[in-house]
Coordinates of C-alpha atoms in Angstrom, one line a residue:
X1 CA -67.8 54.2 137.4
X2 CA -67.1 51.2 139.5
X3 CA -64.2 52.3 141.8
X4 CA -61.6 49.7 142.8
X5 CA -61.6 49.2 146.6
X6 CA -58.8 48.0 148.8
X7 CA -59.2 46.5 152.2
X8 CA -57.9 48.3 155.3
X9 CA -58.1 45.3 157.7
X10 CA -56.8 47.2 160.6
X11 CA -59.9 49.4 160.5
X12 CA -62.3 46.9 159.1
X13 CA -63.1 49.2 156.1
X14 CA -62.9 49.0 152.3
X15 CA -61.5 52.4 151.3
X16 CA -61.0 54.0 147.9
X17 CA -57.4 53.9 146.7
X18 CA -56.8 57.3 144.9
X19 CA -53.8 55.8 142.9
X20 CA -56.0 53.0 141.6
X21 CA -58.7 55.4 140.6
X22 CA -56.2 57.6 138.7
X23 CA -54.7 54.5 137.0
X24 CA -58.2 53.3 136.0
X25 CA -59.1 56.7 134.6
X26 CA -55.9 56.8 132.6
X27 CA -56.6 53.3 131.3
X28 CA -60.1 54.4 130.3
X29 CA -58.8 57.5 128.5
X30 CA -56.2 55.3 126.7
X31 CA -58.9 52.9 125.8
X32 CA -61.1 55.6 124.4
X33 CA -58.3 57.0 122.3
X34 CA -57.5 53.5 121.0
X35 CA -61.1 53.0 119.9
X36 CA -61.2 56.5 118.3
X37 CA -57.9 55.9 116.4
X38 CA -59.0 52.5 115.3
X39 CA -62.3 53.7 113.8
X40 CA -60.5 56.6 112.1
X41 CA -58.1 54.1 110.5
X42 CA -61.1 51.9 109.5
X43 CA -62.9 54.8 107.9
X44 CA -59.7 55.8 106.0
X45 CA -59.0 52.3 105.0
X46 CA -62.5 51.6 103.7
X47 CA -62.1 54.6 101.4
X48 CA -58.6 53.7 100.2
X49 CA -58.5 49.9 99.9
X50 CA -58.8 48.5 96.4
X51 CA -60.7 45.2 96.0
X52 CA -61.0 44.2 92.3
X53 CA -63.5 41.7 91.2
X54 CA -61.4 40.9 88.2
X55 CA -58.6 39.7 90.5
X56 CA -59.7 36.9 92.8
X57 CA -56.4 34.9 92.8
X58 CA -54.2 36.9 95.0
X59 CA -50.5 36.8 96.2
X60 CA -50.0 38.5 99.6
X61 CA -46.5 40.0 100.3
X62 CA -46.0 39.9 104.1
X63 CA -43.1 40.4 106.4
X64 CA -41.6 42.4 109.2
X65 CA -41.3 46.2 108.8
X66 CA -38.1 47.1 107.0
X67 CA -37.7 43.7 105.4
X68 CA -37.9 45.1 101.9
X69 CA -41.5 44.0 101.1
X70 CA -42.5 47.0 99.1
X71 CA -39.3 47.1 97.0
X72 CA -39.6 43.3 96.4
X73 CA -43.3 43.8 95.3
X74 CA -42.4 46.5 92.8
X75 CA -39.7 44.3 91.3
X76 CA -41.9 41.2 91.3
X77 CA -44.7 43.1 89.5
X78 CA -42.3 44.3 86.9
X79 CA -42.6 48.0 87.9
X80 CA -39.0 49.1 88.2
X81 CA -39.7 52.8 87.5
X82 CA -39.9 53.6 91.2
X83 CA -36.7 51.8 92.2
X84 CA -33.4 53.5 92.5
X85 CA -29.9 52.2 93.2
X86 CA -28.0 53.9 96.0
X87 CA -24.4 53.4 97.1
X88 CA -24.4 52.6 100.8
X89 CA -21.1 54.5 101.5
X90 CA -19.3 56.5 98.9
X91 CA -16.4 54.6 97.4
X92 CA -17.4 51.2 98.6
X93 CA -19.2 50.3 95.4
X94 CA -21.8 48.5 97.5
X95 CA -25.4 49.3 96.4
X96 CA -28.9 48.8 97.7
X97 CA -32.2 49.1 95.9
X98 CA -34.8 51.5 97.3
X99 CA -38.4 52.4 96.4
X100 CA -38.2 56.2 95.9
X101 CA -41.8 56.6 97.0
X102 CA -41.1 55.1 100.4
X103 CA -37.8 56.7 101.4
X104 CA -38.0 58.6 104.6
X105 CA -35.8 59.7 107.5
X106 CA -37.2 56.9 109.7
X107 CA -36.7 53.7 107.8
X108 CA -38.1 51.6 110.6
X109 CA -41.6 52.9 110.3
X110 CA -43.7 51.3 107.6
X111 CA -45.7 53.6 105.3
X112 CA -48.1 50.8 104.4
X113 CA -51.4 51.4 106.3
X114 CA -53.6 49.0 104.3
X115 CA -52.8 46.2 101.8
X116 CA -51.7 48.0 98.6
X117 CA -52.7 46.4 95.3
X118 CA -50.3 46.1 92.4
X119 CA -51.1 44.4 89.1
X120 CA -48.5 42.8 86.9
X121 CA -50.0 43.6 83.5
X122 CA -47.7 41.1 81.7
X123 CA -48.8 38.1 83.7
X124 CA -52.2 39.6 85.0
X125 CA -51.1 38.7 88.5
X126 CA -52.4 40.6 91.5
X127 CA -50.1 41.3 94.5
X128 CA -51.0 42.9 97.8
X129 CA -48.2 44.6 99.8
X130 CA -49.5 44.1 103.3
X131 CA -48.7 46.2 106.4
X132 CA -45.4 45.2 108.1
X133 CA -45.4 43.0 111.1
X134 CA -43.9 44.5 114.3
X135 CA -44.9 47.9 113.1
X136 CA -44.3 51.0 115.3
X137 CA -47.6 52.7 114.9
X138 CA -49.3 51.1 117.9
X139 CA -52.3 48.9 118.8
X140 CA -54.9 50.7 116.7
X141 CA -52.8 50.2 113.6
X142 CA -52.3 46.5 114.4
X143 CA -56.0 46.1 114.8
X144 CA -56.8 47.9 111.5
X145 CA -54.0 46.0 109.7
X146 CA -55.4 42.6 110.7
X147 CA -58.9 43.7 109.7
X148 CA -57.9 44.8 106.2
X149 CA -55.7 41.8 105.5
X150 CA -58.7 39.6 106.5
X151 CA -60.9 41.7 104.2
X152 CA -58.6 41.1 101.3
X153 CA -58.5 37.4 102.0
X154 CA -62.3 37.1 102.3
X155 CA -62.7 38.9 98.9
X156 CA -60.4 36.4 97.2
X157 CA -61.0 33.0 95.6
X158 CA -57.5 31.7 96.3
X159 CA -54.5 33.1 98.2
X160 CA -50.8 32.5 98.1
X161 CA -48.5 34.1 100.6
X162 CA -44.9 35.2 100.2
X163 CA -43.1 36.0 103.5
X164 CA -40.2 38.4 103.0
X165 CA -37.3 38.6 105.4
X166 CA -33.9 40.4 105.3
X167 CA -31.0 38.0 104.5
X168 CA -29.1 39.3 107.6
X169 CA -31.9 37.7 109.8
X170 CA -31.5 34.2 108.3
X171 CA -27.8 33.7 108.7
X172 CA -26.0 31.5 111.2
X173 CA -24.4 33.4 114.1
X174 CA -26.8 36.3 114.1
X175 CA -29.6 37.3 116.5
X176 CA -32.8 35.3 115.7
X177 CA -35.1 37.9 117.1
X178 CA -36.3 39.3 113.8
X179 CA -36.8 35.8 112.3
X180 CA -38.7 34.6 115.4
X181 CA -41.0 37.7 115.3
X182 CA -41.8 36.7 111.7
X183 CA -42.5 33.1 112.8
X184 CA -44.8 34.3 115.6
X185 CA -46.8 36.5 113.2
X186 CA -47.0 33.8 110.6
X187 CA -48.4 31.3 113.1
X188 CA -50.9 33.9 114.4
X189 CA -52.1 34.6 110.8
X190 CA -52.1 31.1 109.4
X191 CA -54.0 28.8 111.7
X192 CA -54.2 25.8 109.4
X193 CA -50.7 25.5 108.0
X194 CA -51.5 22.2 106.2
X195 CA -54.1 24.0 104.1
X196 CA -51.5 26.5 102.8
X197 CA -48.5 24.1 102.7
X198 CA -48.2 24.4 98.9
X199 CA -49.1 28.1 98.9
X200 CA -46.4 29.6 101.1
X201 CA -42.9 30.8 100.1
X202 CA -40.2 32.6 102.0
X203 CA -38.0 35.1 100.2
X204 CA -34.7 36.6 101.5
X205 CA -34.0 40.1 100.5
X206 CA -31.0 42.5 100.7
X207 CA -28.6 39.7 99.9
X208 CA -25.0 41.0 99.8
X209 CA -22.7 39.8 97.1
X210 CA -20.2 37.4 98.6
X211 CA -17.0 36.3 96.9
X212 CA -14.8 33.2 97.2
X213 CA -11.1 33.3 96.9
X214 CA -10.0 34.6 93.6
X215 CA -12.9 37.0 93.4
X216 CA -15.5 34.4 92.3
X217 CA -19.0 35.3 93.2
X218 CA -20.8 32.9 95.5
X219 CA -23.5 31.2 93.6
X220 CA -27.2 31.6 94.4
X221 CA -27.6 27.9 95.2
X222 CA -24.9 28.2 97.9
X223 CA -26.7 31.1 99.5
X224 CA -30.1 29.2 99.4
X225 CA -28.4 26.2 101.0
X226 CA -27.0 28.3 103.8
X227 CA -30.4 29.7 104.5
X228 CA -31.9 26.2 104.6
X229 CA -29.3 25.2 107.1
X230 CA -30.2 28.2 109.3
X231 CA -33.9 27.3 109.2
X232 CA -33.1 23.8 110.5
X233 CA -31.9 25.1 113.8
X234 CA -35.0 27.2 114.9
X235 CA -37.2 24.4 113.5
X236 CA -35.5 21.9 115.8
X237 CA -35.7 24.3 118.7
X238 CA -39.5 24.8 118.1
X239 CA -40.0 21.0 117.9
X240 CA -38.1 20.4 121.1
X241 CA -39.9 23.2 123.1

């Protein structure tokens, strides 16, 4: 091991700093654990990932953890058997749609470890529910997630990407942190944006019903227009920075 040295100019010596040695040992142990965890995930993922030669034209569902990707994927693929409607608070008559297979006590943690393939048998379309961005599992999971997303893309002939984000994150007057996290991960993933210009879509999930005066439901076109107005602000900020 190459020990870090610090200079003791008053004595003209380079002496070993015990604290630095301890920190380096801790870093090495952490690095070894990271490597071990990453290889364990790779081995697990190689066994579990599904790459179908019959489906080379793929649609990737991507987004931050908790954005509703998996629920959206089930609905998009026409598989509503796993979806349930739950009232948020008794008596409010406000409901959310959940995937019964992914309900847990900790809704922040994603349960998606590798891209999960779902086939829409009616349209013969192939969707991959990819691991959530900003996941809480640590660096080894991030490395494995990136590796398997790339593996899916490399296996494909053509790829379209649908980025999913909660509606509450694309409304004016709210914290942009969740949206900017998505933007960062998108730019890290898609290096040549022009190449995918016509193959990228953004979908807002968990849109609450809003009503005008007189109890008239706000139309979808108005909600989409409001989201478009929101997107103009960070776009301008990014252009100015």
